[in-house]
Amino acid sequence: MRRLGPGTSLRSVVAEATRSGRAVHVVPAGADSRSSIAAFAAALRLPTWFGHNLDALLDALRDLPDDGPLELVWDRVGVLRAADPVGFAAILAVLHDTETHRADLHVTVLDR
């Protein structure tokens, strides 16, 4: 997992991942963990029965179709990190765990 700072361009991260042959999903962070998990569900087009909690997010990320290399960009996490540090850390842990179990998944966190 890479964490990039406030000066990082989303456009350049997406372009780099695309050049590397990865499909890219950009997920904007919400103001709290609940809205952030909802943003993952929307960006990844998770089914309507998705549970909207950390365990469900972990399961959904692990079960994403293996259609080739995937780049997951979690963008604008600065607000969430400041407003809900526990929620931020919990989602970050889910992303880290998922990335360690899926060789085809790369995670980039844009802390801006």
Coordinates of C-alpha atoms in Angstrom, one line a residue:
M1 CA 0.0 0.0 0.0
R2 CA 1.3 3.4 -0.8
R3 CA 0.3 6.6 1.0
L4 CA 0.8 9.8 -0.9
G5 CA 0.6 13.3 0.4
P6 CA -1.4 16.4 -0.3
G7 CA 0.6 17.5 -3.4
T8 CA -0.2 14.3 -5.3
S9 CA -2.3 14.6 -8.4
L10 CA -5.1 12.1 -8.7
R11 CA -4.8 12.3 -12.5
S12 CA -1.2 11.3 -12.4
V13 CA -1.9 8.3 -10.0
V14 CA -4.7 7.1 -12.3
A15 CA -2.5 7.6 -15.4
E16 CA 0.4 5.6 -13.8
A17 CA -1.8 2.7 -12.9
T18 CA -3.4 2.6 -16.3
R19 CA 0.0 2.6 -18.0
S20 CA 0.9 -0.3 -15.8
G21 CA -2.1 -2.2 -17.1
R22 CA -4.3 -2.0 -14.0
A23 CA -8.0 -1.2 -14.0
V24 CA -8.6 1.8 -11.7
H25 CA -11.3 2.4 -9.1
V26 CA -11.3 5.8 -7.3
V27 CA -13.1 5.9 -4.0
P28 CA -13.6 9.3 -2.3
A29 CA -13.4 9.2 1.4
G30 CA -16.4 10.4 3.3
A31 CA -16.6 12.5 6.4
D32 CA -16.9 9.4 8.6
S33 CA -16.4 5.7 8.4
R34 CA -20.1 5.0 7.5
S35 CA -20.1 7.4 4.5
S36 CA -16.7 6.1 3.5
I37 CA -17.9 2.5 3.4
A38 CA -20.9 3.7 1.4
A39 CA -18.5 5.4 -1.1
F40 CA -16.7 2.0 -1.5
A41 CA -20.0 0.3 -2.2
A42 CA -21.0 2.9 -4.8
A43 CA -17.6 3.1 -6.5
L44 CA -17.2 -0.6 -6.7
R45 CA -20.8 -1.2 -7.6
L46 CA -21.3 -3.6 -4.8
P47 CA -24.6 -5.5 -4.6
T48 CA -27.6 -4.0 -2.8
W49 CA -27.3 -6.6 -0.1
F50 CA -23.8 -5.4 0.8
G51 CA -23.7 -5.1 4.6
H52 CA -22.1 -1.6 4.9
N53 CA -19.7 -2.5 7.7
L54 CA -16.0 -3.3 7.9
D55 CA -16.4 -7.1 7.8
A56 CA -18.7 -6.8 4.7
L57 CA -16.1 -4.4 3.1
L58 CA -13.3 -6.9 3.7
D59 CA -15.4 -9.7 2.2
A60 CA -16.4 -7.6 -0.8
L61 CA -12.9 -6.5 -1.6
R62 CA -11.6 -10.0 -1.3
D63 CA -14.4 -11.2 -3.6
L64 CA -14.0 -8.6 -6.3
P65 CA -13.7 -10.4 -9.7
D66 CA -10.2 -11.3 -10.7
D67 CA -10.3 -9.7 -14.1
G68 CA -6.7 -8.7 -14.0
P69 CA -4.6 -6.2 -12.0
L70 CA -6.6 -3.7 -10.1
E71 CA -5.7 -0.3 -8.6
L72 CA -7.9 0.9 -5.8
V73 CA -7.3 4.7 -5.1
W74 CA -8.8 5.9 -1.8
D75 CA -8.8 9.7 -2.3
R76 CA -9.1 12.7 0.0
V77 CA -8.7 10.8 3.2
G78 CA -7.5 13.9 5.1
V79 CA -10.9 14.9 6.3
L80 CA -11.8 11.4 7.5
R81 CA -8.4 11.0 9.2
A82 CA -9.0 14.2 11.1
A83 CA -12.7 13.8 11.9
D84 CA -12.8 10.0 12.6
P85 CA -9.2 8.7 13.2
V86 CA -10.5 5.4 14.5
G87 CA -12.7 4.8 11.5
F88 CA -9.9 5.9 9.2
A89 CA -7.5 3.4 10.8
A90 CA -10.1 0.6 10.6
I91 CA -10.7 1.1 6.9
L92 CA -7.0 1.4 6.3
A93 CA -6.5 -1.9 8.1
V94 CA -9.2 -3.5 5.8
L95 CA -7.4 -2.2 2.7
H96 CA -4.0 -3.5 4.0
D97 CA -5.4 -6.9 4.8
T98 CA -7.1 -7.2 1.4
E99 CA -4.0 -6.1 -0.4
T100 CA -1.9 -8.8 1.4
H101 CA -4.4 -11.5 0.3
R102 CA -4.7 -10.4 -3.3
A103 CA -1.7 -10.3 -5.5
D104 CA -3.7 -8.5 -8.2
L105 CA -4.7 -5.6 -6.0
H106 CA -2.7 -2.4 -5.5
V107 CA -4.0 0.2 -3.0
T108 CA -3.0 3.9 -3.1
V109 CA -4.2 6.2 -0.3
L110 CA -4.2 9.9 -1.2
D111 CA -3.9 11.8 2.0
R112 CA -5.0 15.2 0.8

